[in-house]
Short mmCIF file of C-alpha atoms in Angstrom, two decimals:
data_model
loop_
_atom_site.label_atom_id
_atom_site.label_comp_id
_atom_site.label_asym_id
_atom_site.label_seq_id
_atom_site.Cartn_x
_atom_site.Cartn_y
_atom_site.Cartn_z
CA GLU S 1 169.87 -79.83 -66.44
CA SER S 2 168.58 -83.00 -64.78
CA PRO S 3 167.71 -82.83 -61.06
CA GLU S 4 169.46 -86.20 -60.79
CA VAL S 5 172.72 -84.24 -60.66
CA ALA S 6 171.92 -83.90 -56.94
CA GLN S 7 172.93 -87.56 -56.53
CA PHE S 8 176.55 -86.50 -57.05
CA LEU S 9 176.36 -84.31 -53.94
CA LYS S 10 176.54 -87.59 -51.98
CA ASP S 11 179.90 -88.53 -53.48
CA ASN S 12 182.91 -88.92 -51.19
CA ASP S 13 185.20 -87.06 -53.60
CA GLU S 14 185.11 -83.34 -52.89
CA TYR S 15 186.00 -82.48 -56.49
CA ILE S 16 182.91 -84.34 -57.74
CA VAL S 17 180.70 -82.65 -55.15
CA VAL S 18 182.01 -79.18 -56.06
CA GLU S 19 181.34 -79.80 -59.75
CA ALA S 20 177.81 -80.99 -58.95
CA ALA S 21 177.28 -77.81 -56.90
CA ARG S 22 178.41 -75.69 -59.85
CA ALA S 23 176.03 -77.54 -62.16
CA ILE S 24 173.13 -76.97 -59.75
CA ASN S 25 173.73 -73.34 -58.81
CA ASP S 26 175.50 -71.67 -61.73
CA ASP S 27 174.27 -70.36 -65.06
CA TRP S 28 170.57 -71.19 -65.50
CA SER S 29 170.84 -73.56 -62.50
CA ILE S 30 168.75 -76.62 -61.65
CA GLU S 31 166.12 -75.29 -59.25
CA GLU S 32 164.74 -78.70 -58.28
CA ALA S 33 168.17 -79.64 -56.92
CA LEU S 34 168.74 -76.45 -54.89
CA PRO S 35 167.30 -77.90 -51.64
CA ALA S 36 169.78 -80.79 -51.77
CA LEU S 37 172.64 -78.35 -52.30
CA ALA S 38 171.44 -76.21 -49.41
CA GLU S 39 171.32 -79.28 -47.19
CA LEU S 40 175.11 -79.61 -47.37
CA LEU S 41 175.30 -76.80 -44.80
CA THR S 42 174.33 -79.38 -42.17
CA GLN S 43 177.41 -81.51 -42.89
CA ASP S 44 181.04 -80.84 -42.09
CA GLN S 45 182.68 -83.40 -44.36
CA PHE S 46 183.76 -80.79 -46.91
CA LYS S 47 185.28 -77.35 -46.35
CA SER S 48 185.63 -76.18 -49.98
CA GLU S 49 184.83 -72.47 -50.26
CA PRO S 50 183.39 -72.72 -53.82
CA LEU S 51 181.12 -75.54 -52.62
CA LEU S 52 179.91 -73.90 -49.43
CA ARG S 53 179.35 -70.51 -51.03
CA ARG S 54 176.97 -72.26 -53.42
CA SER S 55 175.30 -74.09 -50.54
CA ILE S 56 174.78 -70.79 -48.72
CA ASN S 57 173.39 -69.26 -51.89
CA ALA S 58 171.10 -72.25 -52.45
CA ALA S 59 169.70 -71.93 -48.92
CA LEU S 60 169.00 -68.25 -49.56
CA ARG S 61 167.30 -69.00 -52.89
CA VAL S 62 165.13 -71.84 -51.51
CA GLY S 63 164.18 -69.63 -48.56
CA GLY S 64 162.31 -72.06 -46.31
CA ASP S 65 162.36 -72.11 -42.51
CA LYS S 66 164.66 -75.15 -42.57
CA GLU S 67 167.15 -73.39 -44.82
CA MET S 68 167.01 -70.30 -42.61
CA ARG S 69 167.80 -72.33 -39.49
CA ASN S 70 170.57 -74.20 -41.29
CA LEU S 71 172.18 -70.89 -42.27
CA ILE S 72 172.06 -69.69 -38.67
CA ALA S 73 173.55 -72.97 -37.41
CA PHE S 74 176.27 -72.80 -40.06
CA ALA S 75 177.16 -69.24 -39.06
CA LYS S 76 177.56 -70.42 -35.46
CA ASN S 77 179.70 -73.45 -36.32
CA PRO S 78 183.43 -72.85 -35.58
CA ALA S 79 184.32 -75.89 -37.72
CA PHE S 80 183.97 -73.67 -40.79
CA SER S 81 186.07 -70.68 -41.81
CA ASN S 82 185.15 -67.26 -40.47
CA VAL S 83 184.90 -65.96 -44.04
CA LEU S 84 182.16 -68.47 -44.86
CA ARG S 85 180.39 -67.98 -41.52
CA GLY S 86 180.39 -64.24 -42.23
CA GLU S 87 178.99 -64.94 -45.71
CA ALA S 88 176.16 -66.96 -44.16
CA LEU S 89 175.35 -64.02 -41.87
CA ALA S 90 175.47 -61.62 -44.79
CA ALA S 91 173.10 -63.87 -46.74
CA LEU S 92 170.68 -63.88 -43.81
CA GLY S 93 170.82 -60.10 -43.84
CA THR S 94 169.31 -60.15 -47.35
CA TRP S 95 166.65 -62.74 -46.49
CA GLU S 96 163.67 -60.42 -46.92
CA SER S 97 164.81 -59.08 -50.26
CA PRO S 98 167.73 -60.96 -51.83
CA SER S 99 169.66 -59.31 -54.62
CA VAL S 100 168.21 -59.84 -58.07
CA LEU S 101 171.71 -61.05 -58.99
CA ASP S 102 173.07 -64.42 -57.90
CA ARG S 103 175.51 -64.11 -54.96
CA VAL S 104 177.95 -66.50 -56.63
CA ASP S 105 177.95 -66.02 -60.39
CA GLY S 106 176.05 -62.74 -60.77
CA ARG S 107 173.35 -64.11 -63.07
CA LEU S 108 170.00 -62.32 -62.98
CA ARG S 109 167.59 -64.26 -60.75
CA GLY S 110 164.78 -61.77 -60.42
CA GLU S 111 163.13 -59.93 -57.54
CA LEU S 112 162.04 -61.82 -54.45
CA LYS S 113 160.27 -60.59 -51.31
CA ARG S 114 159.86 -62.50 -48.04
CA ASP S 115 158.58 -61.94 -44.53
CA GLY S 116 161.54 -61.75 -42.16
CA SER S 117 159.63 -61.86 -38.86
CA GLN S 118 160.50 -65.50 -38.15
CA LEU S 119 164.15 -64.86 -38.94
CA ARG S 120 164.23 -62.00 -36.45
CA LYS S 121 162.86 -64.30 -33.75
CA GLU S 122 165.31 -67.07 -34.57
CA LEU S 123 168.33 -64.75 -34.63
CA GLN S 124 167.57 -62.81 -31.49
CA GLN S 125 168.99 -65.40 -29.10
CA ASP S 126 172.31 -65.58 -30.99
CA ILE S 127 173.05 -61.95 -31.81
CA SER S 128 174.94 -61.24 -28.58
CA MET S 129 177.14 -64.28 -29.26
CA PHE S 130 177.98 -63.03 -32.76
CA LEU S 131 178.72 -59.54 -31.44
CA SER S 132 181.09 -60.94 -28.82
CA ASP S 133 183.12 -62.74 -31.49
CA SER S 134 186.62 -61.40 -32.13
CA ASN S 135 186.75 -62.14 -35.85
CA PRO S 136 186.18 -59.18 -38.21
CA GLU S 137 184.27 -61.28 -40.78
CA ILE S 138 181.73 -62.38 -38.18
CA LEU S 139 181.35 -58.91 -36.72
CA MET S 140 180.88 -57.25 -40.11
CA GLY S 141 178.45 -59.97 -41.15
CA VAL S 142 176.24 -59.59 -38.10
CA ALA S 143 176.39 -55.79 -38.38
CA LYS S 144 175.04 -55.94 -41.92
CA THR S 145 172.38 -58.44 -40.85
CA LEU S 146 171.17 -56.21 -38.02
CA GLU S 147 171.17 -53.21 -40.35
CA ASN S 148 169.23 -54.90 -43.15
CA LEU S 149 166.68 -56.53 -40.86
CA GLY S 150 166.19 -53.39 -38.77
CA ILE S 151 166.90 -55.15 -35.45
CA GLN S 152 167.44 -52.39 -32.88
CA ASP S 153 167.44 -54.36 -29.61
CA ASN S 154 171.21 -54.77 -29.64
CA ASN S 155 172.24 -51.20 -30.37
CA ASP S 156 174.15 -50.83 -27.10
CA ASN S 157 176.21 -53.92 -27.87
CA VAL S 158 176.86 -52.68 -31.40
CA PHE S 159 178.03 -49.38 -29.95
CA ALA S 160 180.33 -51.24 -27.53
CA VAL S 161 181.95 -53.06 -30.45
CA PHE S 162 182.32 -49.77 -32.31
CA SER S 163 183.97 -48.18 -29.28
CA LYS S 164 186.42 -50.96 -28.45
CA ASN S 165 187.30 -52.79 -31.65
CA LYS S 166 190.64 -51.91 -33.27
CA SER S 167 189.70 -52.84 -36.85
CA PRO S 168 188.74 -49.81 -38.99
CA GLU S 169 186.57 -52.07 -41.19
CA VAL S 170 184.65 -53.40 -38.20
CA ARG S 171 184.20 -49.94 -36.70
CA ALA S 172 182.98 -48.58 -40.04
CA ALA S 173 180.46 -51.45 -40.32
CA MET S 174 179.20 -50.86 -36.78
CA LEU S 175 178.94 -47.11 -37.39
CA SER S 176 176.90 -47.70 -40.55
CA THR S 177 174.59 -50.04 -38.63
CA LEU S 178 174.13 -47.57 -35.77
CA GLY S 179 173.24 -44.86 -38.26
CA LYS S 180 170.72 -47.00 -40.15
CA LEU S 181 169.12 -48.17 -36.89
CA LYS S 182 168.79 -44.57 -35.68
CA PHE S 183 170.95 -45.05 -32.61
CA SER S 184 170.65 -42.04 -30.31
CA THR S 185 173.16 -39.46 -31.52
CA THR S 186 173.06 -37.72 -28.12
CA TYR S 187 174.02 -40.94 -26.39
CA PHE S 188 176.69 -41.53 -29.01
CA PHE S 189 178.39 -38.15 -28.68
CA VAL S 190 178.15 -38.05 -24.87
CA HIS S 191 179.99 -41.36 -24.75
CA LYS S 192 182.61 -40.16 -27.21
CA TYR S 193 183.09 -36.99 -25.13
CA LEU S 194 183.49 -38.95 -21.90
CA GLN S 195 185.97 -41.25 -23.60
CA SER S 196 188.03 -38.31 -24.80
CA MET S 197 188.03 -36.72 -21.32
CA SER S 198 189.13 -40.03 -19.79
CA PHE S 199 191.94 -40.18 -22.33
CA LEU S 200 193.07 -36.64 -21.48
CA ARG S 201 193.26 -37.48 -17.79
#
């Protein structure tokens, strides 16, 4: 339970670093070492999914502006897998009110409430980039983030993804987001009608 476990996050052996991450995040966790674990998001030396999922979770639990920006930068970084980048986006979507259960091991962490206004400002400049991505994990992650944070400024782009994307999972995610963000149903059905008429011709 010693915070000194964080020293092992500096090891060159990925196995050692992963085990240190488990010791810091899992079970009762070592809260004093969470910032050091979250800081691993700024490095690209290791690509281990168990490690980076815990780093993402640590950033969410610490919840400072630095951790928020590191999560955004991680989600934008193509050096990491799309699954993990999507997980970072999904974590950002819960920023204001994270689950009472740990994202990694399911342990009860308790209720937490935060102001998400700064996150909305920080994300705004990158949302169009995420929505133009072709990977389903990224698209579903940003859809959930927009939905949870109530960001409506990109509804037209969300609708465009819904209309054109071939993945049923992506289209379902976009449809859910449009519904939660109260996207104009008139606009929606007019577009669907025009699309069907174009198809008939």
